[in-house]
Short mmCIF file of C-alpha atoms in Angstrom, two decimals:
data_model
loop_
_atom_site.label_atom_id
_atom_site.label_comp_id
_atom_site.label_asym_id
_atom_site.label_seq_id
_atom_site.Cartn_x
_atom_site.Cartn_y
_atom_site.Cartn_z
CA UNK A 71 163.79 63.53 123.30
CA UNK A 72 162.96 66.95 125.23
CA UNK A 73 161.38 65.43 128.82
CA UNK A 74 158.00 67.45 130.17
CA UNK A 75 160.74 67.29 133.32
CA UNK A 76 162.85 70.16 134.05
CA UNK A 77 165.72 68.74 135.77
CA UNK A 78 166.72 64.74 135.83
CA UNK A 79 165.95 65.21 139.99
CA UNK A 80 162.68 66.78 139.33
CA UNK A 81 161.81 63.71 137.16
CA UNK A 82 162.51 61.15 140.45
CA UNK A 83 161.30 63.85 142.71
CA UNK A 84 157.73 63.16 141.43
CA UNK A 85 158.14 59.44 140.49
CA UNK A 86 159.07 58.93 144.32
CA UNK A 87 156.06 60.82 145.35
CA UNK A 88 153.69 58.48 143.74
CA UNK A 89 155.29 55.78 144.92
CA UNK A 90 154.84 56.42 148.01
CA UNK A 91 151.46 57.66 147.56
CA UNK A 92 150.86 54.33 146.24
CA UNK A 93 153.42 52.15 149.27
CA UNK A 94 150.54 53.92 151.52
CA UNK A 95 147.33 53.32 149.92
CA UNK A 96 145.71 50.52 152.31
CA UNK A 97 144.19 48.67 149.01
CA UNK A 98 146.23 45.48 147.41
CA UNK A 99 147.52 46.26 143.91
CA UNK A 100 149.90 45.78 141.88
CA UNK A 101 152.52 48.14 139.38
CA UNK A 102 153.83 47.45 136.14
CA UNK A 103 155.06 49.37 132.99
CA UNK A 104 153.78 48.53 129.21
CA UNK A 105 154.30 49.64 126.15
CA UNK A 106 151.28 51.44 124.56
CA UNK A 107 151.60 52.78 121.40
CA UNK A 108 154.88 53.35 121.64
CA UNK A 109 154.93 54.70 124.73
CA UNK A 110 155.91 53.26 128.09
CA UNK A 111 152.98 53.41 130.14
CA UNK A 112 152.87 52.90 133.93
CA UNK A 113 149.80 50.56 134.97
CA UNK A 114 148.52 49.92 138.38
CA UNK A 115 145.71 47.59 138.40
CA UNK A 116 143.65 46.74 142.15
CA UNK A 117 140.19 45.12 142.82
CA UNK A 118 138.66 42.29 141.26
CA UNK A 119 135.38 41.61 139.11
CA UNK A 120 134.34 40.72 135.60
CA UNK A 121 133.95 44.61 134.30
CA UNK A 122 137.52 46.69 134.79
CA UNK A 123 137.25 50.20 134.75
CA UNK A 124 139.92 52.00 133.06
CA UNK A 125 141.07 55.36 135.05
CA UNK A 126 142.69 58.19 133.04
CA UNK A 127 143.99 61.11 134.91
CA UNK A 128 143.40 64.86 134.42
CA UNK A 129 145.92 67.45 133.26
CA UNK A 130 149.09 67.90 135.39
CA UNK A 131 147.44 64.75 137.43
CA UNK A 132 148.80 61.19 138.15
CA UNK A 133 146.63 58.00 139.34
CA UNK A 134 148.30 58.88 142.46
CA UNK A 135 146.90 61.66 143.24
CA UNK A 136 143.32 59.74 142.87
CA UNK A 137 143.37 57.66 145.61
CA UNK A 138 139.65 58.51 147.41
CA UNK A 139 138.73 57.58 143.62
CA UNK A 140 140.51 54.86 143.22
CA UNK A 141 139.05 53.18 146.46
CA UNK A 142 135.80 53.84 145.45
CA UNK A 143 135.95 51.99 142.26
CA UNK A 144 138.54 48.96 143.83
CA UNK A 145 135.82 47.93 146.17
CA UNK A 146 133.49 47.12 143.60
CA UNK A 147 135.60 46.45 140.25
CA UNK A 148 139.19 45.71 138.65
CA UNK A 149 140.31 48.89 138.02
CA UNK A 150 143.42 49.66 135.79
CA UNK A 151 144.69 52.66 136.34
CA UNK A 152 147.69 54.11 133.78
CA UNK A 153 149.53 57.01 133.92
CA UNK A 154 149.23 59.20 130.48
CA UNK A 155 152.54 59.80 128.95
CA UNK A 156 153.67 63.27 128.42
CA UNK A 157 152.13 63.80 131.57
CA UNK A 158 153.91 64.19 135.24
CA UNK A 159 153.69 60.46 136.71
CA UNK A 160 155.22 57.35 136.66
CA UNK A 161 154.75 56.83 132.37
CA UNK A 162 157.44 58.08 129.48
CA UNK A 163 158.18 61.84 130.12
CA UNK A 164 158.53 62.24 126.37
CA UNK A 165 156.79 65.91 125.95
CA UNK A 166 155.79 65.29 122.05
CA UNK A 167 153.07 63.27 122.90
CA UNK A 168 150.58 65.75 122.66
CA UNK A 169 151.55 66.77 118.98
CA UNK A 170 149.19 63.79 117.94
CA UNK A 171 146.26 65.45 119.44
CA UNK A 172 143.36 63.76 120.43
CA UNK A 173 143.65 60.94 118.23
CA UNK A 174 147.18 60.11 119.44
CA UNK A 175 146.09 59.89 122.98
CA UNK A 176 142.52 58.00 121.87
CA UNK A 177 144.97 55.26 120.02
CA UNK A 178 146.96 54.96 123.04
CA UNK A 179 143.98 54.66 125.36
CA UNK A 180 142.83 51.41 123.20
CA UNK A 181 146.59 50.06 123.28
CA UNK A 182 146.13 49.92 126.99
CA UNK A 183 142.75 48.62 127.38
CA UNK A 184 144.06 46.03 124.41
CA UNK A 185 147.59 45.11 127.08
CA UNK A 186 145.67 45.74 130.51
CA UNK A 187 142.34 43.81 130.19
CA UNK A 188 140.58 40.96 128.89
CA UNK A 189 136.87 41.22 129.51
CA UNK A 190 134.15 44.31 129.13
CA UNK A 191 135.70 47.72 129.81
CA UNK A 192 134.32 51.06 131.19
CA UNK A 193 136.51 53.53 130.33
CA UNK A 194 136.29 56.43 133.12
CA UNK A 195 138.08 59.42 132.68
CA UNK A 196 138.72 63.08 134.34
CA UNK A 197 139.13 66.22 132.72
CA UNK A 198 141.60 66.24 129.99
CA UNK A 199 141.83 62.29 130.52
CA UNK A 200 137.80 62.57 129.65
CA UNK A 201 138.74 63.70 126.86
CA UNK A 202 141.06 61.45 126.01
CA UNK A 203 138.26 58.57 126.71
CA UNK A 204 136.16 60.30 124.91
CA UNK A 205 138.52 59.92 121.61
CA UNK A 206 138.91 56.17 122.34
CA UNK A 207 136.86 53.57 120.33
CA UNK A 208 137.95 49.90 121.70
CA UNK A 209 135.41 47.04 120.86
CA UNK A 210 135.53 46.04 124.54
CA UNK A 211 134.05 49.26 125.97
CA UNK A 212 130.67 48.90 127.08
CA UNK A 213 130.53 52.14 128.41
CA UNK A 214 132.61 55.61 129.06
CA UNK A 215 132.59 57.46 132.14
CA UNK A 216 133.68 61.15 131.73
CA UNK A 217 133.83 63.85 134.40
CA UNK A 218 134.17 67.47 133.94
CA UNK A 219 135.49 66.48 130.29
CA UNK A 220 137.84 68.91 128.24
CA UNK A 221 137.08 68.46 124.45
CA UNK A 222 133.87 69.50 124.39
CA UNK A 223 134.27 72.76 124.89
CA UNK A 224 137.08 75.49 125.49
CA UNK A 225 136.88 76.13 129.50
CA UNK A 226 136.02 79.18 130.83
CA UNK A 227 139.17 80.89 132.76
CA UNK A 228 137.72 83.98 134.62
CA UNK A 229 140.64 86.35 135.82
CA UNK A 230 140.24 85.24 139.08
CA UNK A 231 141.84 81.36 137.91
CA UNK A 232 143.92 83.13 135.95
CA UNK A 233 145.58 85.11 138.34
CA UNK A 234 145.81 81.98 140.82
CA UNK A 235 146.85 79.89 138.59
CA UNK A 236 149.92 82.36 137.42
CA UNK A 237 150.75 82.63 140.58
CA UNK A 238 150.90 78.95 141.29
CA UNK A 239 153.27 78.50 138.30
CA UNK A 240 155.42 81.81 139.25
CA UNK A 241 155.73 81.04 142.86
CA UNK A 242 155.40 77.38 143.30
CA UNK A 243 154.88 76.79 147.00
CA UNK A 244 151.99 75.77 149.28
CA UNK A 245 150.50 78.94 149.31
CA UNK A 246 149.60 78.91 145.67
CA UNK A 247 148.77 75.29 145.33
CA UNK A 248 145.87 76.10 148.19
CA UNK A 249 144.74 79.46 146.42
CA UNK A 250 144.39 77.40 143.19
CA UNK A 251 142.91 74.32 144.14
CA UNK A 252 140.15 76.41 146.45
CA UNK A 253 138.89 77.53 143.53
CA UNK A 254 138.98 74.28 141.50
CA UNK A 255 136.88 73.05 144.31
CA UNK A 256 133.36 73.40 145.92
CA UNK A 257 133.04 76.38 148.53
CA UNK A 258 134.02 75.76 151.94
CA UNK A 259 136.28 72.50 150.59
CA UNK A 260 139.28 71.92 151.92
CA UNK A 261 141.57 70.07 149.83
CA UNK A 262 143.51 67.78 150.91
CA UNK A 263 147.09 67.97 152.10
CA UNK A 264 148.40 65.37 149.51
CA UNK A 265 146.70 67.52 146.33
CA UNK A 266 148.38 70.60 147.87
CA UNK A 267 151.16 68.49 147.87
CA UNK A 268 150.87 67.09 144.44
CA UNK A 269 150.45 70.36 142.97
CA UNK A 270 153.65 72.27 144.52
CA UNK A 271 156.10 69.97 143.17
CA UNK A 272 154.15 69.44 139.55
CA UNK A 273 154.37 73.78 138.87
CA UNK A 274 158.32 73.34 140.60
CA UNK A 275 159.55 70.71 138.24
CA UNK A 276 157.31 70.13 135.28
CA UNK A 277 156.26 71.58 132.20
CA UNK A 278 153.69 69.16 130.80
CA UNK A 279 151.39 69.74 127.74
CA UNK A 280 148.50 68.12 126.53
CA UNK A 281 146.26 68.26 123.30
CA UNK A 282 143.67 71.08 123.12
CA UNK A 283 141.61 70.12 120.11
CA UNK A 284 138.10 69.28 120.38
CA UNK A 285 136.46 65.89 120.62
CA UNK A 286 134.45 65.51 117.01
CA UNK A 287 131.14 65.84 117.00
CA UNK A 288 130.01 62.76 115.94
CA UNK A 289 127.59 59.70 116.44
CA UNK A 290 129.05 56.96 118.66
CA UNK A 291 128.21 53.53 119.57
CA UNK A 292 129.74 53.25 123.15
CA UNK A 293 126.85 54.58 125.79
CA UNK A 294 128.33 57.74 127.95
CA UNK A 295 127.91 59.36 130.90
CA UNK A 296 129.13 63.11 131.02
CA UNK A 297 129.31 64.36 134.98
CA UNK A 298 130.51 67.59 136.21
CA UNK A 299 130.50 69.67 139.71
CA UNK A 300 127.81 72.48 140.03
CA UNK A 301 130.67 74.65 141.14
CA UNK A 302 132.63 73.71 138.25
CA UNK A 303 134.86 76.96 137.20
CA UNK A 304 136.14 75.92 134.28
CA UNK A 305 133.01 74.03 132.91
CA UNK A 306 129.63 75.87 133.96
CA UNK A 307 127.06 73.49 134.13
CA UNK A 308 125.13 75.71 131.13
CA UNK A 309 128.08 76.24 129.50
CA UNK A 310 128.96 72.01 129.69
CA UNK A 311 125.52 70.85 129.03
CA UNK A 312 125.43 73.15 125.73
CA UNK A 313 128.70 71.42 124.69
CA UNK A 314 127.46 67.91 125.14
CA UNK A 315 123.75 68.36 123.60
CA UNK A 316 125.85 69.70 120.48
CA UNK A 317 128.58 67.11 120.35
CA UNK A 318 127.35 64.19 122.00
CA UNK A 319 123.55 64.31 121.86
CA UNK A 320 123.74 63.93 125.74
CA UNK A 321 122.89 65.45 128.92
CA UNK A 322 125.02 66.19 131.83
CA UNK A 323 124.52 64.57 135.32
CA UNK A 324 125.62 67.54 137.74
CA UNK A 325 126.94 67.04 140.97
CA UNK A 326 125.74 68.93 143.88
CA UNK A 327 128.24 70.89 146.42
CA UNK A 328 131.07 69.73 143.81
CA UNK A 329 133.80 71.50 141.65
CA UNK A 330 136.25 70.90 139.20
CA UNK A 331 137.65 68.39 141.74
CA UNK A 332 134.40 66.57 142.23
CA UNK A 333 136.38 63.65 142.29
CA UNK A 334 137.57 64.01 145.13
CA UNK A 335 134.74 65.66 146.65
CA UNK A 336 132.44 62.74 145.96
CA UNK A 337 134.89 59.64 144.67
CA UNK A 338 131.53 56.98 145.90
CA UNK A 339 128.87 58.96 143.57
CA UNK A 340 130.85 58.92 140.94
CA UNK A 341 131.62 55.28 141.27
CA UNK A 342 128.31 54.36 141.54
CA UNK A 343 127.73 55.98 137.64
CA UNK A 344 129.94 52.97 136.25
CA UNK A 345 126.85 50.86 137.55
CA UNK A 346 124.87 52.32 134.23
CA UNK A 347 127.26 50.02 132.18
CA UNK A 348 127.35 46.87 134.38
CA UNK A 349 124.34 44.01 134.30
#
């Protein structure tokens, strides 16, 4: 099995740092591992209600490195959040996940709502892991949540990303991480020391890959939500609202003085749109 890790020491250097992301985090929870198609899948589950929300990460992003969102949605539901394999984190470091595609990671998505939940479900899902919820069809979703989703479109890389985000994979330090995830973010954001974090040791010891098909255009029977930042570089709010009229039938809900990292930028707006789904 070739491992998304680059050394054995890189793999544990990132495990540890969620875990103690997670030893921190002021809200009770609790950790396990399951097996979701096929795949062991870390699952941390906190908060309480009848509705759980299901939280799946972005690209090169962990549960861990969610935690403003993952309060947000805690104080008011069960959430279960699980870590996608393939992807840095706490699940199976297996890097041939992502030759299933889209479909792969929808049929694992319903293997863990199947092994994490019992009642009604809103899925809720980040960039790449909106995609992913997007490709998910579990008879227990009453609604999906999905911000700044990839599959609907390819994303718009202007050379400016492109040149910061070579450079944080060429030199992976502080410096980089902060160039990159300025630009990911609103203007005049700061992000936070933890992301900056995050990010250096993800470019130092990873190599992760993820599906890029599209989400198919198609009819579907679960209600959705698509959000995105105004600010968003890689999806435009033109560019994203195109994509989901065409795909979807939907419009977008944009969020003001946000970017690509609007969840972090506004974790308690976007925790309020899981409120469509709920009686």
């Amino acid at each position: 099995m070739t491992s998304i890790y680059r050394t054995p020491e890189g793999r544990d250097t990132i495990g540890r740092w969620c875990a103690q992301q997670f030893d921190a985090w002021a809200i009770p929870h609790e950790r396990r591992v399951i097996r979701a198609h096929g795949h062991d899948t870390h699952l941390l589950t906190a908060g309480a209600g009848p509705v759980t929300v299901v939280l799946v990460a972005g690209d090169r992003f962990s549960p861990a490195a969610y935690l403003p969102l993952l309060t947000a949605l805690a104080r008011q539901y069960r959430v279960a959040a699980a870590d996608i394999p393939g992807q840095p984190g706490l699940s199976s470091d297996a890097a041939d996940v992502a030759g299933g595609g889209l479909t792969c990671y929808g049929a694992w998505l319903n293997a863990v709502v199947e092994e994490a939940t019992t009642g009604p479900v809103v899925l809720f899902g980040h960039s790449f892991g909106g995609a992913v919820t997007l490709a998910a069809e579990h008879p227990r979703v009453s609604g999906t949540v999905a911000v700044a989703p990839g599959g609907l479109c390819r994303l718009t890389v202007t050379p400016r990303v492109l040149l910061a985000f070579l450079g944080w994979l060429v030199r992976p330090r502080a410096a980089s991480s902060l160039r990159l995830l300025r630009l990911l973010s609103a203007p005049g954001r700061t992000p936070r020391a933890e992301l900056v974090e995050w990010m250096t040791l993800v470019a130092r010891h990873t190599r992760p890959v993820s599906a890029d098909d599209l989400v198919p255009a198609a009819t579907r029977t679960v209600p959705v939500v698509i959000a995105s930042g105004e600010h968003d570089v890689f999806l435009p709010p033109d560019r994203l609202r195109s994509a989901a009229e065409q795909r979807l039938q939907l419009d977008v809900d944009i969020i003001p003085a946000a970017g690509h990292l609007v969840t972090d930028e506004h974790p308690d707006t976007l925790a309020a749109l899981v409120g469509r789904f709920v009686d």
